[in-house]
Amino acid sequence: MSETSTGDAVAAAATAAATGNWRRAGIAGAAIGVIAAGAAAGVALERMTVGRGMRQKARLALDASGPYGALRGMPGKALGDDGTELYYEADEVDPDAGAPRRRRLFGRKAPAPVTVVFSHGYCLSQDSWHFQRAALRGLVRAVYWDQRSHGRSARGASQSGPDAVPVSIDQLGRDLKAVIDAAAPEGPLVLVGHSMGGMTIMALAEQFPELVRERVVGVAMVGTSSGKLGEVNYGLPLAGVNAVRRVLPGVLKALGSQAELVERGRRATADLFAGLIKRYSFSSKDVDPAVARFAERLIESTPIDVVAEFYPAFVEHDKAESLAVFLEVPALVLAGDKDLVTPSSHSEAIADLLPDSELVIVPDGGHLVMLEHPEAVTDRLADLLARVGAVPAPANVGPYGSTAQPGG
């Protein structure tokens, strides 16, 4: 596809959203958030080889039977500094699960346990950690939260009304601080973040370095970046990338102003949307269809105006200097080798700035590597938790969440 034709296609999507052509706007809505330009050939091939009726039946069956995302913990709410309600859940330690016994001196308060705080990525929710949650459940105290405007958290208060301001990665870092204050006000912390969640952790470190130095005993960054996301080509030819970047601001503005219209169109173009998600989420050809459908449900549940609202923050994201705060903290840096959204080279750049970190590049792994290769991700995460004393070294973390047998 030439630069001219790609640019015309994306510009046409913007026009469609602005003029009320809801079906075309739906295609644009599906594209934003996964950078769809250039994926049309693969989607067309899928549509020719798999009947639409079969795909629709498969989606309905998987929706009915798939238990992914069904794990729940003790609910709680934190308040962002602008009053946004942030939803989180805590999984407590099961005393019979093999957690290390802690000595308690007479007359002294028992020390607070290590809390592992999981931050999810763009257009996802806390349920994206399903397999890791299933594996670690009861073994370690863990907090899972939904970023503002995602999952069960409220829409960002600062992003609403006549005085609305753009969302920023810095704001997400302050949100994480609010969640920590509410859900884990004392005791050691291990911070785990995927994609936008990793960026959120970097923003926390930049704004609250004393918190990291005093309480953070481990950090894991999965499929994330410390900056230069504006240079990512998303697996597209250079000409196509340049065309998309040229017209993307107009597309985002149009989509944000026609949210209801675009949502109707996105539902009407579910097949295209599913193909785009698969391309930009996974690398494995044999990924479990139930896992792929789970990812689709997570992403499609994010309103299109939220997708458009968050996107500009990534272009501005630059937190490389904040990584210095983690120099003395045991760290895991992990990515899929075929991640088209935050390429593994970005994880390598993070590891270069944290020379004592463990760098893991998962073969045949895409952006949602924690869903695609849960065994690899949970194995390295469990090792980090053992190294920092959050779980005993010989602890059995279970099957790490098998993609064949979802954790319950």
CSV table of C-alpha atoms in Angstrom, one decimal:
chain,number,residue,atom,x,y,z
A,1,MET,CA,0.0,0.0,0.0
A,2,SER,CA,1.5,3.3,-1.0
A,3,GLU,CA,1.9,6.3,1.3
A,4,THR,CA,-0.8,8.2,-0.7
A,5,SER,CA,-3.3,5.4,-0.5
A,6,THR,CA,-2.7,4.8,3.2
A,7,GLY,CA,-3.0,8.5,4.0
A,8,ASP,CA,-6.2,8.8,2.0
A,9,ALA,CA,-7.7,5.8,3.8
A,10,VAL,CA,-7.0,7.2,7.2
A,11,ALA,CA,-8.1,10.7,6.2
A,12,ALA,CA,-11.3,9.2,4.9
A,13,ALA,CA,-11.9,7.5,8.3
A,14,ALA,CA,-11.6,10.9,10.0
A,15,THR,CA,-14.1,12.4,7.5
A,16,ALA,CA,-16.4,9.5,8.1
A,17,ALA,CA,-16.4,10.0,11.8
A,18,ALA,CA,-17.0,13.7,11.5
A,19,THR,CA,-19.8,13.5,8.9
A,20,GLY,CA,-21.8,10.7,10.5
A,21,ASN,CA,-21.0,7.7,8.4
A,22,TRP,CA,-21.1,5.3,11.3
A,23,ARG,CA,-20.0,2.2,9.5
A,24,ARG,CA,-16.8,3.8,8.2
A,25,ALA,CA,-16.3,5.5,11.6
A,26,GLY,CA,-16.5,2.1,13.2
A,27,ILE,CA,-13.6,0.9,11.1
A,28,ALA,CA,-11.6,4.0,12.2
A,29,GLY,CA,-12.6,3.3,15.8
A,30,ALA,CA,-11.3,-0.3,15.5
A,31,ALA,CA,-8.1,1.0,14.1
A,32,ILE,CA,-7.3,3.5,16.8
A,33,GLY,CA,-5.5,1.9,19.7
A,34,VAL,CA,-3.9,-0.9,17.7
A,35,ILE,CA,-2.6,1.2,14.8
A,36,ALA,CA,-4.5,-0.6,12.1
A,37,ALA,CA,-3.1,0.8,8.9
A,38,GLY,CA,-1.3,-1.9,7.0
A,39,ALA,CA,-3.2,-4.8,8.6
A,40,ALA,CA,-5.9,-4.9,5.9
A,41,ALA,CA,-4.2,-7.6,3.8
A,42,GLY,CA,-4.0,-10.0,6.7
A,43,VAL,CA,-7.6,-9.3,7.8
A,44,ALA,CA,-8.8,-9.8,4.2
A,45,LEU,CA,-7.2,-13.1,4.0
A,46,GLU,CA,-8.8,-14.2,7.3
A,47,ARG,CA,-12.2,-13.1,6.0
A,48,MET,CA,-11.8,-15.2,2.8
A,49,THR,CA,-10.7,-18.3,4.6
A,50,VAL,CA,-13.0,-18.3,7.6
A,51,GLY,CA,-16.8,-17.9,7.2
A,52,ARG,CA,-18.4,-15.0,9.1
A,53,GLY,CA,-21.1,-17.1,10.6
A,54,MET,CA,-18.5,-19.5,12.0
A,55,ARG,CA,-16.6,-16.7,13.6
A,56,GLN,CA,-19.7,-15.2,15.1
A,57,LYS,CA,-20.7,-18.6,16.6
A,58,ALA,CA,-17.2,-19.1,17.9
A,59,ARG,CA,-17.2,-15.7,19.7
A,60,LEU,CA,-20.6,-16.4,21.3
A,61,ALA,CA,-19.4,-19.8,22.5
A,62,LEU,CA,-16.2,-18.4,24.0
A,63,ASP,CA,-18.1,-15.6,25.6
A,64,ALA,CA,-20.3,-18.1,27.3
A,65,SER,CA,-17.7,-20.6,28.4
A,66,GLY,CA,-14.5,-18.6,28.9
A,67,PRO,CA,-13.7,-18.0,32.6
A,68,TYR,CA,-10.9,-15.6,31.9
A,69,GLY,CA,-11.1,-12.4,33.9
A,70,ALA,CA,-13.4,-14.0,36.5
A,71,LEU,CA,-11.0,-13.9,39.4
A,72,ARG,CA,-12.0,-11.4,42.1
A,73,GLY,CA,-10.5,-10.1,45.3
A,74,MET,CA,-11.5,-7.8,48.2
A,75,PRO,CA,-12.7,-4.5,46.5
A,76,GLY,CA,-11.6,-1.1,47.4
A,77,LYS,CA,-11.5,2.5,46.1
A,78,ALA,CA,-8.8,5.1,46.1
A,79,LEU,CA,-9.2,8.8,45.1
A,80,GLY,CA,-7.0,10.4,42.5
A,81,ASP,CA,-5.8,13.9,43.3
A,82,ASP,CA,-8.5,15.2,41.0
A,83,GLY,CA,-11.2,13.2,42.8
A,84,THR,CA,-11.3,10.3,40.2
A,85,GLU,CA,-12.4,7.1,41.9
A,86,LEU,CA,-9.9,4.3,41.2
A,87,TYR,CA,-11.0,0.8,41.7
A,88,TYR,CA,-8.7,-1.9,43.0
A,89,GLU,CA,-8.9,-5.4,44.5
A,90,ALA,CA,-6.6,-7.1,47.0
A,91,ASP,CA,-5.8,-10.8,47.2
A,92,GLU,CA,-4.6,-11.6,50.7
A,93,VAL,CA,-2.1,-14.3,51.7
A,94,ASP,CA,-3.5,-17.7,52.4
A,95,PRO,CA,-1.8,-18.9,55.6
A,96,ASP,CA,-2.0,-22.5,54.3
A,97,ALA,CA,-0.5,-21.6,50.9
A,98,GLY,CA,3.1,-22.0,52.0
A,99,ALA,CA,4.0,-18.4,52.6
A,100,PRO,CA,7.1,-17.8,54.8
A,101,ARG,CA,6.5,-17.8,58.5
A,102,ARG,CA,7.4,-14.5,60.1
A,103,ARG,CA,8.9,-14.2,63.5
A,104,ARG,CA,7.1,-12.0,65.9
A,105,LEU,CA,8.8,-10.7,69.0
A,106,PHE,CA,6.6,-10.4,72.1
A,107,GLY,CA,4.9,-7.0,72.3
A,108,ARG,CA,5.7,-6.0,68.8
A,109,LYS,CA,3.4,-5.6,65.8
A,110,ALA,CA,3.8,-8.2,63.1
A,111,PRO,CA,5.7,-6.7,60.1
A,112,ALA,CA,3.5,-5.8,57.1
A,113,PRO,CA,3.8,-8.3,54.3
A,114,VAL,CA,5.2,-7.6,50.9
A,115,THR,CA,2.5,-6.3,48.6
A,116,VAL,CA,2.8,-6.8,44.8
A,117,VAL,CA,1.0,-4.1,42.9
A,118,PHE,CA,0.0,-4.9,39.3
A,119,SER,CA,-0.6,-2.0,36.8
A,120,HIS,CA,-2.2,-2.9,33.5
A,121,GLY,CA,-1.8,-1.4,30.0
A,122,TYR,CA,-3.6,0.8,27.6
A,123,CYS,CA,-7.2,-0.3,26.7
A,124,LEU,CA,-7.0,-3.2,29.1
A,125,SER,CA,-7.9,-3.7,32.8
A,126,GLN,CA,-6.7,-5.5,35.9
A,127,ASP,CA,-8.1,-8.7,34.4
A,128,SER,CA,-5.3,-8.8,31.8
A,129,TRP,CA,-3.2,-10.3,34.6
A,130,HIS,CA,-5.5,-13.3,34.8
A,131,PHE,CA,-2.9,-16.1,34.5
A,132,GLN,CA,-0.4,-14.5,36.9
A,133,ARG,CA,-3.2,-13.8,39.4
A,134,ALA,CA,-4.4,-17.4,39.2
A,135,ALA,CA,-0.8,-18.7,39.8
A,136,LEU,CA,0.1,-16.4,42.7
A,137,ARG,CA,-3.3,-16.4,44.4
A,138,GLY,CA,-3.0,-16.9,48.1
A,139,LEU,CA,0.8,-17.1,48.0
A,140,VAL,CA,1.5,-13.4,48.2
A,141,ARG,CA,-0.5,-10.3,49.0
A,142,ALA,CA,-1.3,-8.6,45.7
A,143,VAL,CA,-3.2,-5.5,44.6
A,144,TYR,CA,-4.7,-5.2,41.1
A,145,TRP,CA,-6.2,-1.9,40.0
A,146,ASP,CA,-7.9,-0.4,37.0
A,147,GLN,CA,-6.3,2.8,35.6
A,148,ARG,CA,-8.6,5.8,35.3
A,149,SER,CA,-11.2,5.5,32.6
A,150,HIS,CA,-10.5,1.8,32.3
A,151,GLY,CA,-12.2,-1.3,33.8
A,152,ARG,CA,-14.2,-0.5,36.9
A,153,SER,CA,-12.5,2.8,37.6
A,154,ALA,CA,-14.4,6.0,37.0
A,155,ARG,CA,-13.8,8.3,34.0
A,156,GLY,CA,-11.0,10.7,34.7
A,157,ALA,CA,-12.5,13.8,36.4
A,158,SER,CA,-9.8,16.1,35.0
A,159,GLN,CA,-10.7,14.8,31.5
A,160,SER,CA,-14.4,15.8,31.8
A,161,GLY,CA,-16.3,19.0,31.5
A,162,PRO,CA,-15.5,22.4,30.0
A,163,ASP,CA,-12.2,22.6,31.8
A,164,ALA,CA,-11.0,19.2,30.7
A,165,VAL,CA,-7.2,18.7,30.4
A,166,PRO,CA,-5.4,15.9,28.5
A,167,VAL,CA,-4.5,12.8,30.4
A,168,SER,CA,-0.8,12.4,31.1
A,169,ILE,CA,1.5,9.7,32.2
A,170,ASP,CA,2.4,11.9,35.2
A,171,GLN,CA,-1.3,11.8,36.2
A,172,LEU,CA,-1.2,8.0,36.0
A,173,GLY,CA,1.8,8.0,38.3
A,174,ARG,CA,-0.1,10.0,40.9
A,175,ASP,CA,-3.0,7.6,40.5
A,176,LEU,CA,-0.7,4.7,41.4
A,177,LYS,CA,0.5,6.6,44.5
A,178,ALA,CA,-3.2,7.0,45.5
A,179,VAL,CA,-3.8,3.3,45.1
A,180,ILE,CA,-0.7,2.4,47.1
A,181,ASP,CA,-1.7,4.8,49.9
A,182,ALA,CA,-5.2,3.2,50.1
A,183,ALA,CA,-4.4,-0.4,49.5
A,184,ALA,CA,-0.8,-0.8,50.8
A,185,PRO,CA,0.0,2.1,53.1
A,186,GLU,CA,2.8,0.3,54.8
A,187,GLY,CA,5.3,-2.5,54.2
A,188,PRO,CA,7.5,-3.5,51.3
A,189,LEU,CA,6.3,-3.2,47.7
A,190,VAL,CA,7.0,-5.0,44.4
A,191,LEU,CA,5.7,-3.0,41.4
A,192,VAL,CA,4.7,-4.8,38.2
A,193,GLY,CA,3.6,-3.0,35.1
A,194,HIS,CA,2.7,-3.9,31.5
A,195,SER,CA,3.0,-1.4,28.7
A,196,MET,CA,1.2,1.8,30.0
A,197,GLY,CA,1.4,0.2,33.5
A,198,GLY,CA,5.2,0.2,33.2
A,199,MET,CA,5.2,3.9,32.2
A,200,THR,CA,2.9,4.6,35.2
A,201,ILE,CA,5.6,3.0,37.5
A,202,MET,CA,8.2,5.3,35.9
A,203,ALA,CA,6.1,8.3,36.5
A,204,LEU,CA,5.6,7.3,40.1
A,205,ALA,CA,9.4,7.0,40.5
A,206,GLU,CA,10.0,10.4,39.0
A,207,GLN,CA,7.5,12.2,41.2
A,208,PHE,CA,7.9,10.1,44.4
A,209,PRO,CA,11.5,8.9,44.5
A,210,GLU,CA,11.5,8.7,48.3
A,211,LEU,CA,8.7,6.1,48.1
A,212,VAL,CA,10.7,3.9,45.9
A,213,ARG,CA,13.8,4.2,48.0
A,214,GLU,CA,12.0,3.5,51.2
A,215,ARG,CA,9.6,0.8,50.3
A,216,VAL,CA,10.0,-0.7,46.8
A,217,VAL,CA,12.0,-4.0,47.0
A,218,GLY,CA,11.4,-5.2,43.4
A,219,VAL,CA,10.1,-4.0,40.1
A,220,ALA,CA,9.0,-5.8,36.9
A,221,MET,CA,8.4,-4.0,33.6
A,222,VAL,CA,6.7,-6.1,30.9
A,223,GLY,CA,6.4,-4.9,27.3
A,224,THR,CA,6.9,-1.3,28.1
A,225,SER,CA,8.9,1.7,27.0
A,226,SER,CA,10.8,4.6,28.6
A,227,GLY,CA,10.2,6.9,25.6
A,228,LYS,CA,10.6,7.5,21.9
A,229,LEU,CA,7.3,5.8,21.1
A,230,GLY,CA,6.8,8.3,18.3
A,231,GLU,CA,9.5,6.4,16.4
A,232,VAL,CA,7.7,3.0,16.5
A,233,ASN,CA,6.6,1.8,13.1
A,234,TYR,CA,4.0,-0.8,14.3
A,235,GLY,CA,5.2,-3.3,11.7
A,236,LEU,CA,4.2,-0.9,8.8
A,237,PRO,CA,6.3,0.3,5.9
A,238,LEU,CA,8.0,3.6,6.5
A,239,ALA,CA,5.7,5.4,3.9
A,240,GLY,CA,2.6,4.1,5.6
A,241,VAL,CA,3.8,5.1,9.1
A,242,ASN,CA,4.5,8.6,7.9
A,243,ALA,CA,1.1,8.9,6.4
A,244,VAL,CA,-0.6,7.7,9.6
A,245,ARG,CA,1.4,10.1,11.7
A,246,ARG,CA,0.4,13.0,9.4
A,247,VAL,CA,-3.3,12.5,9.7
A,248,LEU,CA,-3.7,10.8,13.1
A,249,PRO,CA,-4.3,14.0,15.0
A,250,GLY,CA,-7.3,14.8,12.8
A,251,VAL,CA,-8.6,11.2,13.2
A,252,LEU,CA,-8.3,11.3,17.0
A,253,LYS,CA,-10.1,14.6,17.2
A,254,ALA,CA,-13.0,13.4,15.0
A,255,LEU,CA,-13.3,10.1,16.9
A,256,GLY,CA,-13.4,11.8,20.3
A,257,SER,CA,-16.2,14.1,19.1
A,258,GLN,CA,-18.3,11.2,17.7
A,259,ALA,CA,-17.9,8.6,20.4
A,260,GLU,CA,-21.4,7.1,20.3
A,261,LEU,CA,-21.4,7.0,16.5
A,262,VAL,CA,-18.0,5.3,16.4
A,263,GLU,CA,-19.0,2.7,19.0
A,264,ARG,CA,-22.0,1.7,16.9
A,265,GLY,CA,-19.7,1.3,13.9
A,266,ARG,CA,-17.1,-0.6,15.9
A,267,ARG,CA,-19.7,-3.2,16.9
A,268,ALA,CA,-20.8,-3.5,13.3
A,269,THR,CA,-17.2,-4.2,12.2
A,270,ALA,CA,-16.4,-6.8,14.9
A,271,ASP,CA,-14.6,-9.1,12.4
A,272,LEU,CA,-12.2,-6.5,11.3
A,273,PHE,CA,-11.6,-5.4,15.0
A,274,ALA,CA,-10.8,-9.0,16.0
A,275,GLY,CA,-8.3,-9.4,13.2
A,276,LEU,CA,-6.6,-6.1,14.2
A,277,ILE,CA,-6.4,-7.1,17.9
A,278,LYS,CA,-4.9,-10.5,17.1
A,279,ARG,CA,-2.2,-8.9,14.9
A,280,TYR,CA,-1.1,-6.3,17.4
A,281,SER,CA,-1.6,-8.4,20.6
A,282,PHE,CA,-0.1,-11.8,19.7
A,283,SER,CA,2.7,-13.3,17.6
A,284,SER,CA,2.0,-17.0,18.0
A,285,LYS,CA,-0.1,-18.5,15.2
A,286,ASP,CA,-1.6,-21.1,17.5
A,287,VAL,CA,-2.6,-18.8,20.3
A,288,ASP,CA,-5.7,-20.3,22.1
A,289,PRO,CA,-8.8,-18.8,20.5
A,290,ALA,CA,-10.3,-18.3,24.0
A,291,VAL,CA,-7.3,-16.2,25.0
A,292,ALA,CA,-7.6,-14.2,21.8
A,293,ARG,CA,-11.3,-13.6,22.4
A,294,PHE,CA,-10.6,-12.6,26.0
A,295,ALA,CA,-8.1,-10.0,24.8
A,296,GLU,CA,-10.7,-8.8,22.3
A,297,ARG,CA,-13.3,-8.4,25.0
A,298,LEU,CA,-10.9,-6.4,27.2
A,299,ILE,CA,-10.0,-4.0,24.4
A,300,GLU,CA,-13.4,-3.5,22.9
A,301,SER,CA,-14.8,-2.6,26.4
A,302,THR,CA,-12.6,0.5,26.4
A,303,PRO,CA,-14.8,3.4,25.0
A,304,ILE,CA,-13.4,4.9,21.8
A,305,ASP,CA,-13.2,8.4,23.3
A,306,VAL,CA,-11.0,7.0,26.1
A,307,VAL,CA,-8.8,5.4,23.4
A,308,ALA,CA,-8.5,8.7,21.7
A,309,GLU,CA,-8.0,10.6,24.9
A,310,PHE,CA,-5.0,8.6,26.1
A,311,TYR,CA,-3.1,8.2,22.8
A,312,PRO,CA,-1.4,11.6,22.7
A,313,ALA,CA,0.2,10.9,26.2
A,314,PHE,CA,2.4,8.2,24.7
A,315,VAL,CA,4.0,10.4,22.1
A,316,GLU,CA,5.0,12.8,24.9
A,317,HIS,CA,6.2,10.0,27.2
A,318,ASP,CA,9.9,10.2,28.2
A,319,LYS,CA,10.8,8.7,31.5
A,320,ALA,CA,14.3,7.3,30.8
A,321,GLU,CA,15.9,9.5,33.5
A,322,SER,CA,13.4,8.3,36.2
A,323,LEU,CA,14.8,4.7,35.8
A,324,ALA,CA,17.8,5.8,37.9
A,325,VAL,CA,15.6,5.6,41.0
A,326,PHE,CA,15.5,1.8,40.5
A,327,LEU,CA,19.2,1.3,40.2
A,328,GLU,CA,19.4,-0.4,43.6
A,329,VAL,CA,16.2,-2.3,43.2
A,330,PRO,CA,16.1,-5.9,41.9
A,331,ALA,CA,14.4,-5.6,38.5
A,332,LEU,CA,12.9,-7.8,35.8
A,333,VAL,CA,12.5,-6.4,32.3
A,334,LEU,CA,10.6,-8.7,29.9
A,335,ALA,CA,9.2,-8.4,26.4
A,336,GLY,CA,8.0,-10.5,23.5
A,337,ASP,CA,10.5,-10.6,20.6
A,338,LYS,CA,7.8,-9.7,18.1
A,339,ASP,CA,6.0,-7.0,20.0
A,340,LEU,CA,4.7,-4.5,17.4
A,341,VAL,CA,3.4,-1.9,19.9
A,342,THR,CA,6.4,-1.5,22.3
A,343,PRO,CA,9.2,-3.4,20.5
A,344,SER,CA,11.6,-5.5,22.5
A,345,SER,CA,14.4,-2.9,21.6
A,346,HIS,CA,12.6,-0.6,24.1
A,347,SER,CA,12.9,-3.2,26.8
A,348,GLU,CA,16.6,-3.6,25.9
A,349,ALA,CA,17.0,0.2,26.3
A,350,ILE,CA,15.5,0.0,29.8
A,351,ALA,CA,17.8,-2.9,30.7
A,352,ASP,CA,20.8,-0.9,29.5
A,353,LEU,CA,19.8,1.8,32.1
A,354,LEU,CA,19.3,-0.8,34.8
A,355,PRO,CA,22.4,-2.9,34.2
A,356,ASP,CA,21.7,-5.2,37.2
A,357,SER,CA,18.3,-6.1,35.9
A,358,GLU,CA,17.2,-9.5,34.4
A,359,LEU,CA,16.4,-9.0,30.8
A,360,VAL,CA,14.1,-11.6,29.3
A,361,ILE,CA,13.0,-11.6,25.6
A,362,VAL,CA,10.3,-14.2,25.1
A,363,PRO,CA,10.5,-16.0,21.7
A,364,ASP,CA,7.4,-15.7,19.5
A,365,GLY,CA,5.8,-13.2,21.9
A,366,GLY,CA,3.6,-10.3,21.0
A,367,HIS,CA,2.5,-7.3,23.0
A,368,LEU,CA,0.1,-9.2,25.3
A,369,VAL,CA,2.9,-11.6,26.3
A,370,MET,CA,1.5,-12.2,29.7
A,371,LEU,CA,-1.6,-13.8,28.1
A,372,GLU,CA,0.2,-15.4,25.2
A,373,HIS,CA,3.1,-17.0,27.1
A,374,PRO,CA,1.8,-16.9,30.8
A,375,GLU,CA,4.2,-19.7,31.9
A,376,ALA,CA,7.3,-17.7,30.9
A,377,VAL,CA,6.1,-14.4,32.4
A,378,THR,CA,4.9,-15.9,35.7
A,379,ASP,CA,8.0,-18.1,36.0
A,380,ARG,CA,10.3,-15.0,35.9
A,381,LEU,CA,8.0,-13.0,38.1
A,382,ALA,CA,7.9,-15.8,40.7
A,383,ASP,CA,11.7,-15.9,40.6
A,384,LEU,CA,11.8,-12.1,41.2
A,385,LEU,CA,9.4,-12.5,44.1
A,386,ALA,CA,11.6,-15.2,45.6
A,387,ARG,CA,14.7,-13.1,45.3
A,388,VAL,CA,13.2,-10.3,47.2
A,389,GLY,CA,11.7,-12.5,49.9
A,390,ALA,CA,8.1,-12.0,48.9
A,391,VAL,CA,7.6,-15.8,48.5
A,392,PRO,CA,9.8,-18.6,49.8
A,393,ALA,CA,12.2,-20.0,47.2
A,394,PRO,CA,10.7,-23.5,47.0
A,395,ALA,CA,7.1,-22.2,46.8
A,396,ASN,CA,4.9,-23.8,44.3
A,397,VAL,CA,3.2,-21.2,42.2
A,398,GLY,CA,1.1,-23.7,40.4
A,399,PRO,CA,0.8,-24.2,36.6
A,400,TYR,CA,1.4,-20.5,36.0
A,401,GLY,CA,-2.0,-20.4,34.4
A,402,SER,CA,-2.2,-22.8,31.5
A,403,THR,CA,-3.8,-21.4,28.3
A,404,ALA,CA,-5.4,-24.8,27.9
A,405,GLN,CA,-6.9,-24.9,31.4
A,406,PRO,CA,-7.8,-21.4,32.6
A,407,GLY,CA,-7.2,-20.7,36.3
A,408,GLY,CA,-10.3,-20.6,38.4
